[in-house]
Coordinates of C-alpha atoms and ligand atoms in Angstrom, one line a residue:
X1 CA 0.0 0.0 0.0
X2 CA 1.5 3.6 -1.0
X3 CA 0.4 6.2 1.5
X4 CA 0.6 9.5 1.4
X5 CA 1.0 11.5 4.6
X6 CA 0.8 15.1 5.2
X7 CA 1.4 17.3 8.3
X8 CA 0.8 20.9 8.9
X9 CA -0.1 20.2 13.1
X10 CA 2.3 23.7 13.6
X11 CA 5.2 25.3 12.0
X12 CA 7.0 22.1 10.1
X13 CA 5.1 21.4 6.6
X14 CA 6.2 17.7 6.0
X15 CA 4.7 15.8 2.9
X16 CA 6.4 11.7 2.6
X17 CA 5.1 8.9 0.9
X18 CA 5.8 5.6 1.8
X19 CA 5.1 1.9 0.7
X20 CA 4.1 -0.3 3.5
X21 CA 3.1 -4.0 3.9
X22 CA 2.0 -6.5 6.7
X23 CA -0.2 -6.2 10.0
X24 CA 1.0 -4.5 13.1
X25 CA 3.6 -6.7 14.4
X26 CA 6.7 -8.6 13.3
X27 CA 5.2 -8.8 9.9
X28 CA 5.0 -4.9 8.9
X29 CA 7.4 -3.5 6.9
X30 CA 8.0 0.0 5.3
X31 CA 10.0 1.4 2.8
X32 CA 10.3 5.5 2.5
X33 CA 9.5 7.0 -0.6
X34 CA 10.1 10.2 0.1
X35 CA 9.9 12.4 3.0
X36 CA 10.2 16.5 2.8
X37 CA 9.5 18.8 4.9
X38 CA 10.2 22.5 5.4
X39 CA 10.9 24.3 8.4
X40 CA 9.5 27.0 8.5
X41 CA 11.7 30.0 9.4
X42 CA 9.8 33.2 9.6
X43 CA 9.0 32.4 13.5
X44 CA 12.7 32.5 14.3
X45 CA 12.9 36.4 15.0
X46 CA 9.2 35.8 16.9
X47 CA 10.5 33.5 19.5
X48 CA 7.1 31.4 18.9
X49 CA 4.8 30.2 16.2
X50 CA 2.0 32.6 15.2
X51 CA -0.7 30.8 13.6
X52 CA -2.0 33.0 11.3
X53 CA 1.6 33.1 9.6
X54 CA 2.5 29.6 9.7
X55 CA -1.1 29.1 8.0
X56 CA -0.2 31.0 5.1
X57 CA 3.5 29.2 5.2
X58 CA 1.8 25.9 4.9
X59 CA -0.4 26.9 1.8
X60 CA 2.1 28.1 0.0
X61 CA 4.6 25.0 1.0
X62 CA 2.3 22.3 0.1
X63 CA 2.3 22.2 -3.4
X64 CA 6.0 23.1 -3.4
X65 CA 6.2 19.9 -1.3
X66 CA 4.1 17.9 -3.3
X67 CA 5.9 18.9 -6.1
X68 CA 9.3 17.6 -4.1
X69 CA 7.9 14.4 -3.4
X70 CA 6.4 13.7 -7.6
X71 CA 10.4 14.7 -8.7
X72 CA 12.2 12.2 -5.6
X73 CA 9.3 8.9 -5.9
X74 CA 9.2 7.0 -9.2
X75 CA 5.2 6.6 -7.9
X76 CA 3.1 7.8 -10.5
X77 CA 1.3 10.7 -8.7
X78 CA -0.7 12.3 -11.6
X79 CA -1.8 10.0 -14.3
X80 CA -2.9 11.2 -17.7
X81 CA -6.5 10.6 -16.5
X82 CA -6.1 12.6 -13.4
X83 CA -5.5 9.5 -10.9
X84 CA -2.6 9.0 -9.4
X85 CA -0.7 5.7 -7.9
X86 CA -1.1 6.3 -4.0
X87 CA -3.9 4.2 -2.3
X88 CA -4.5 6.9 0.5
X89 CA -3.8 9.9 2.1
X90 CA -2.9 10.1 5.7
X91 CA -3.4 13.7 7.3
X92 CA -2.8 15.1 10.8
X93 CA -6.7 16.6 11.9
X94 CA -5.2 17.2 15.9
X95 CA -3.7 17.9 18.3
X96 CA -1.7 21.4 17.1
X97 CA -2.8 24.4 15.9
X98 CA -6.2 24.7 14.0
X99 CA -5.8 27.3 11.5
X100 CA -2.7 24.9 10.3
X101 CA -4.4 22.0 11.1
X102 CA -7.1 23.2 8.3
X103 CA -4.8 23.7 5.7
X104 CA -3.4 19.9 5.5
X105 CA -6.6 19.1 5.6
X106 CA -7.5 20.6 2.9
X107 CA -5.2 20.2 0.8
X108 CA -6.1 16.4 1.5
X109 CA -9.7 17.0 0.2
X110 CA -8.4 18.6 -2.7
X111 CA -5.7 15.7 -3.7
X112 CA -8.8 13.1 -2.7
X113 CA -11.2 14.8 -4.7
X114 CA -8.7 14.9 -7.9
X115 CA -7.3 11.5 -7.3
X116 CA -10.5 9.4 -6.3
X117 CA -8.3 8.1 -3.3
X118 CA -9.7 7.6 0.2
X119 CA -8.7 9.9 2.9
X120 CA -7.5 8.6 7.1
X121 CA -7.2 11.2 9.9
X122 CA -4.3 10.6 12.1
X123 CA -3.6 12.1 15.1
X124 CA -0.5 13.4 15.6
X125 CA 0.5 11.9 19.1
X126 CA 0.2 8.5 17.8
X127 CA 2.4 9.6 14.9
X128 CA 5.0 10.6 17.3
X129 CA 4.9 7.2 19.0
X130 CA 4.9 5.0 15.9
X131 CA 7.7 6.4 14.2
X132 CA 10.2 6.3 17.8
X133 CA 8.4 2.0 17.6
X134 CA 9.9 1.9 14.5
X135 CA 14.0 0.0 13.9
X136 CA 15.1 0.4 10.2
X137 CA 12.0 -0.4 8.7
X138 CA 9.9 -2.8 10.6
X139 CA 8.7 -2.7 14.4
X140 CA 11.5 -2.9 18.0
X141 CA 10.8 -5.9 19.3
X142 CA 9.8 -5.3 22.6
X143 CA 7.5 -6.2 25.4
X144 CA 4.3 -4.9 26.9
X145 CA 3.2 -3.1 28.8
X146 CA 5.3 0.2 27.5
X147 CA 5.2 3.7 28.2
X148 CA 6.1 6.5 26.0
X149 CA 6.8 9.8 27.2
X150 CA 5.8 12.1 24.3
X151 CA 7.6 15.5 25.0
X152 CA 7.3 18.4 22.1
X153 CA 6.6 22.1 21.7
X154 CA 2.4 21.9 22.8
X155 CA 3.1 18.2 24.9
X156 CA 5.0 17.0 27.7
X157 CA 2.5 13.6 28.7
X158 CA 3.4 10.5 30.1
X159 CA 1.4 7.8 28.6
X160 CA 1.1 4.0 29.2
X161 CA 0.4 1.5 26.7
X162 CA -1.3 -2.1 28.3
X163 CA -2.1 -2.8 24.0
X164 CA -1.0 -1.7 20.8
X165 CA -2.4 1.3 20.2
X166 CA -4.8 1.8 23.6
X167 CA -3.6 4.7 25.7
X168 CA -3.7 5.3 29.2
X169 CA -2.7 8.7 30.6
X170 CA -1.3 8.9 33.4
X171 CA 0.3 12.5 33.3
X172 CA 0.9 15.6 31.9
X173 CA 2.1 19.0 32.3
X174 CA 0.1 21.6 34.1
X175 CA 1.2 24.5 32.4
X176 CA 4.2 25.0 29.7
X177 CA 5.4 21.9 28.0
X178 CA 8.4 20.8 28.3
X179 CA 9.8 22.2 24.3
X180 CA 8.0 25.6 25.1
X181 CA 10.0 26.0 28.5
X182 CA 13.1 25.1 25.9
X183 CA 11.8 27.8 23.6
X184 CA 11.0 30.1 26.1
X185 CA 14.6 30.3 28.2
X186 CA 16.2 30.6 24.9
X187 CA 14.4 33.8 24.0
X188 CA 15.7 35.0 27.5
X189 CA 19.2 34.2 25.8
X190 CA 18.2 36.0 22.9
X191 CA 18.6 32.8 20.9
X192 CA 16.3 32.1 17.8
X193 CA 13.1 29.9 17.4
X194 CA 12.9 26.8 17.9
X195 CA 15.5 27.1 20.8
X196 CA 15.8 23.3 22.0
X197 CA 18.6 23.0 19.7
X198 CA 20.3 25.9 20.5
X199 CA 20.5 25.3 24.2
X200 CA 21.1 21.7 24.0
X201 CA 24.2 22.8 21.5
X202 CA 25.1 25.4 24.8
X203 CA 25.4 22.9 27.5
X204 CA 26.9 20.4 25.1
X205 CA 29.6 22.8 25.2
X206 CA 29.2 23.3 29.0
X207 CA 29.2 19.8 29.4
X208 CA 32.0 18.8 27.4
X209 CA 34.7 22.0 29.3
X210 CA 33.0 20.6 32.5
X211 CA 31.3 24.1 33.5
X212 CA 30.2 24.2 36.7
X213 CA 27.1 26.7 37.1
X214 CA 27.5 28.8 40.2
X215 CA 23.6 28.6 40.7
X216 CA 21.1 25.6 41.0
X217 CA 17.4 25.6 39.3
X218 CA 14.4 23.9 40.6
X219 CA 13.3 20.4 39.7
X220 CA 9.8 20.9 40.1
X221 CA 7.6 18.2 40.6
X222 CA 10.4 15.9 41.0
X223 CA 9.2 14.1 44.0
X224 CA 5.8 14.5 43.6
X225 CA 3.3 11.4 44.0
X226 CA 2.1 11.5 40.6
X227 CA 3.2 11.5 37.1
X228 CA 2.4 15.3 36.4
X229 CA 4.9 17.8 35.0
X230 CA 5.4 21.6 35.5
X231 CA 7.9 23.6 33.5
X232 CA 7.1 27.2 33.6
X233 CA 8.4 27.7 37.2
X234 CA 11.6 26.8 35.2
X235 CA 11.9 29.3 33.3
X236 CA 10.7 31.6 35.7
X237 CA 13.3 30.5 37.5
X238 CA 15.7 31.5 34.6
X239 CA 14.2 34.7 34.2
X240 CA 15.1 35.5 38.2
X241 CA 18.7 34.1 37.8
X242 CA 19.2 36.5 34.3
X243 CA 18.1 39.9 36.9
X244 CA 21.5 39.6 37.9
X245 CA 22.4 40.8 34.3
X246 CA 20.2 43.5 33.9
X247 CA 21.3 46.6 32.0
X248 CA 25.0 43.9 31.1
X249 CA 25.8 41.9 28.2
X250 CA 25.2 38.6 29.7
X251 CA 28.6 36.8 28.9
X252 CA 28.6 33.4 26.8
X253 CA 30.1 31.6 30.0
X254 CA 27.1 32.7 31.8
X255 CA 24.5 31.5 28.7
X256 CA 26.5 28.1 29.0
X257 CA 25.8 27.7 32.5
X258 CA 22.0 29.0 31.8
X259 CA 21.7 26.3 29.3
X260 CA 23.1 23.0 31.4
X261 CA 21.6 23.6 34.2
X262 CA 18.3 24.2 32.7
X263 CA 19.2 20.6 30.2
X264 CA 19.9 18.9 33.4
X265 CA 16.6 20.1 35.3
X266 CA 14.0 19.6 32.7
X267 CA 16.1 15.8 32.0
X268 CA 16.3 15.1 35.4
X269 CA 12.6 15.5 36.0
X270 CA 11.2 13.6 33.2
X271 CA 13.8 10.7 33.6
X272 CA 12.9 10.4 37.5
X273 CA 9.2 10.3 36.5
X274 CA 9.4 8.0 33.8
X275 CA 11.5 5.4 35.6
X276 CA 9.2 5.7 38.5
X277 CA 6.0 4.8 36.3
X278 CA 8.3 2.4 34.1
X279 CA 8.8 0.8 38.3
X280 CA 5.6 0.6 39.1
X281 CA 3.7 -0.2 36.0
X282 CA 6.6 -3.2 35.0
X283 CA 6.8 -1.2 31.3
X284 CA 9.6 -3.7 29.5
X285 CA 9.8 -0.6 27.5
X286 CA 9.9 3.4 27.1
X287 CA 8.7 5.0 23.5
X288 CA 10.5 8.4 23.7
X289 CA 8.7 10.6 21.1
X290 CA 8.2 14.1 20.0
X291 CA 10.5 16.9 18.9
X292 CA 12.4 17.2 22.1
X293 CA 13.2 13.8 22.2
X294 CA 15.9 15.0 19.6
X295 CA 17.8 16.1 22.2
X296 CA 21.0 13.9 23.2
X297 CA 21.2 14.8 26.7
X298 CA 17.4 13.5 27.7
X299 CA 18.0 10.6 25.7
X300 CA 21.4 9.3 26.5
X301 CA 19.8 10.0 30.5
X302 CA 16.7 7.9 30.2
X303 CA 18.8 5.2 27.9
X304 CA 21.4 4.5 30.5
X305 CA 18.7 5.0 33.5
X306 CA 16.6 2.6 31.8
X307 CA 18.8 0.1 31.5
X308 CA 19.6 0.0 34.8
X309 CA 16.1 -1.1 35.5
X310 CA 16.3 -3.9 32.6
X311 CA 13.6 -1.6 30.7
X312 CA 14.5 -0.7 27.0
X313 CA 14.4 3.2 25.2
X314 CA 12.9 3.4 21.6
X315 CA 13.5 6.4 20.0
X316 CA 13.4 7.2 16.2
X317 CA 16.7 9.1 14.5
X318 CA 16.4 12.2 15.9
X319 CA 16.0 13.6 12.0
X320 CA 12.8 12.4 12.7
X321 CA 11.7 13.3 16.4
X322 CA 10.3 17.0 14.9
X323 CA 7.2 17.1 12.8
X324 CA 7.4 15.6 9.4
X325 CA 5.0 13.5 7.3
X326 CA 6.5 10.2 7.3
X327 CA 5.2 9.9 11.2
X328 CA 1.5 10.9 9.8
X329 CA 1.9 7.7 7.1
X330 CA 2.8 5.2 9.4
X331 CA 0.3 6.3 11.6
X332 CA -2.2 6.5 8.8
X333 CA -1.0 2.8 7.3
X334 CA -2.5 1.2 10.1
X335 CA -5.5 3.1 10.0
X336 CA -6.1 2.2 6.7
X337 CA -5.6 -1.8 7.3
X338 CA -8.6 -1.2 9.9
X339 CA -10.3 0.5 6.5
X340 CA -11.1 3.8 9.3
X341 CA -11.4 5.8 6.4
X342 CA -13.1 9.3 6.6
X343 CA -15.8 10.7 4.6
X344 CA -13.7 13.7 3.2
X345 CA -16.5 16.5 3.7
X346 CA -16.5 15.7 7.2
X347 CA -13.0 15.7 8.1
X348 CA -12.5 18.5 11.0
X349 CA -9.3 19.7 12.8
X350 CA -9.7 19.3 16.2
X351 CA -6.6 21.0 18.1
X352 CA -6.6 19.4 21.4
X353 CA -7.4 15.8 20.0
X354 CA -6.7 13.2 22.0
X355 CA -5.2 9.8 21.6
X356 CA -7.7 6.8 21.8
X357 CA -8.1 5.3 25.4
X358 CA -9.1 1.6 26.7
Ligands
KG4_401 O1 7.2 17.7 17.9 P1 7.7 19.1 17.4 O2 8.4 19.2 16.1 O3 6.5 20.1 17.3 C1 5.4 20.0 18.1 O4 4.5 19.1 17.9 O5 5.4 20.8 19.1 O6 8.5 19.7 18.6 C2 9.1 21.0 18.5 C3 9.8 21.3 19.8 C4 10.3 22.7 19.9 O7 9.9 23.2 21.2 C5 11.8 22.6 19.9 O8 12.5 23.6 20.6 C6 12.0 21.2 20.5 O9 11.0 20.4 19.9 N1 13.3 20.6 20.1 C7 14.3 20.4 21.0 C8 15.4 19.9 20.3 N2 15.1 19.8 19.0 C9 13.8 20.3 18.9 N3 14.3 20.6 22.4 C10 15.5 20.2 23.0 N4 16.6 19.8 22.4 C11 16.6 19.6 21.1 N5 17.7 19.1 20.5
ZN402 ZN1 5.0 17.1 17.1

């Protein structure tokens, strides 16, 4: 089955096609077709994503993308009588943004309409978690129950997983997540957006001349009895060390120092939560997925802490932990097999979607 899946939940566009075959399980295999997506860069200067502009970004990316994928894939996606080769299109209809959330879907209609194929909402979450299940091409073999901890720029949620594909929540954060508080204290740094990245590069550095900051931050929630998350008192936190600086050029040492011990506090915090849950839920295994999950620190931390425990991390290349298309076709593959197709006129975006439970 070719599948088209398109993506448009926030600032990334991402169009990929792949070809995939088998049922969930040991069977499934996938091959990438093609897979582009365009980071959208007018938000840098911003510090944030404003919807209305990343809206317009995605409608005049799409085509471009489209066009990307037709020159890279030797699938036919236009035939002389208007058809085209794919069998459907996958498209994220939640969580994210709704204004962008609209314009992937529809563009979907559009391509449905024009192509006569059948169109299957995916939700962007799951698309997240797939892609980190996924080991060059086929599923980790691994036990259940699993957890994954999805942390990105709108999501920081600890989720457990008794079945394929049936969530449990058991937490989430009560205010910023966990990629916005990483956005957020690199604004204070005057660093661009998206500013995970940037500070992860920062106390990579830090790290690696073994900087000691001359200040600690708070691990909030760290020993609380529950599997919430709170990351705004972070930066807050952040913003009251930076008053020292006011009216100064705040030095790069200082920036350094800023940047690990913020890194350390947000990793600390989600490891020592998600070992706890992976403790006393038995999880044989942790899905680590989202954009921040990119970061080398938080995995390296929850990798080694993990194994400790005899539980195993899965986590996708981290060229695919931020938004991108090929997530929303995996996701929408399996969809498909169940034939959940959607009647295209009554496809909605729904921005705090959320992922299907027992
Ligand atoms: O999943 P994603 O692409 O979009 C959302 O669904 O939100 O996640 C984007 C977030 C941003 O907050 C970005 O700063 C963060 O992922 N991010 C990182 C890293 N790479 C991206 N955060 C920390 N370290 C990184 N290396
Ligand atoms: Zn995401």
């Amino acid at each position: 089955m070719k599948i088209l899946g398109i993506e448009t939940s926030a600032d990334d566009t991402g169009i990929a096609l792949i070809e995939a075959e088998g049922k969930f399980g040991p069977d499934f295999r996938f091959e990438i077709l093609a897979n582009e997506v365009c980071s959208q860069k007018i938000h840098a200067e911003y510090g944030g994503i404003y919807p209305n502009l990343a809206k317009r970004e995605h409608t005049q990316n799409l085509p471009l993308l489209l066009k990307k994928v037709r020159d890279v894939s030797s699938t036919v996606l236009d035939t002389a009588d208007g058809k085209s080769n794919v069998d459907v299109i996958a498209v994220t209809v939640g969580p994210g943004l709704e204004p962008c959330l609209w314009t992937g879907i529809i563009f979907a209609q559009e391509l449905s309409k024009k192509w006569h194929v059948p169109i299957v909402p995916v939700n962007h979450m799951e698309g997240h978690i797939l892609i980190s299940m996924m080991e060059e091409g086929e599923f980790a073999q691994f036990d259940l129950p699993a957890l994954a901890l999805l942390i990105s720029g709108g999501h920081t949620e600890l989720i457990l997983m008794k079945d394929f594909r049936r969530y449990e929540y058991l937490g989430r954060t009560r205010d910023d997540a966990v990629g916005e508080a990483f956005d957020k204290v690199a604004r204070l740094l005057g660093l661009p957006y998206p500013g995970g990245p940037h500070i992860s590069r920062l106390a990579e550095a830090a790290r690696n001349s073994n900087l000691e900051p001359d200040f600690k931050l708070p691990r909030p929630m760290i020993d609380s009895d529950n599997y919430d998350f709170s990351f705004s008192g972070l930066k807050t936190a952040v913003a009251r060390e930076l008053q020292k600086w006011q009216g100064k050029t705040l030095p790069l040492e200082v920036k350094k120092q800023i940047a690990l011990e913020f890194e350390d506090a947000a990793a600390e915090v989600l490891v020592a939560k998600t070992l706890r849950a992976a403790d006393e839920f038995g999880a044989h295994a942790v899905v680590l997925g989202g954009g921040v999950s990119a970061n080398k620190h938080i995995r390296s931390e929850l990798a080694s802490k993990l194994e400790t425990v005899g539980s195993k991390l899965l986590v996708c290349p981290s060229e695919y932990s931020t938004d991108n298309g090929l997530m929303i076709a995996l996701a929408g593959y399996f969809h498909a097999l169940k034939k959940e197709f959607a009647d295209p006129s009554t496809l909605k975006a729904n921005g705090t979607l959320k992922l299907p439970t027992a």
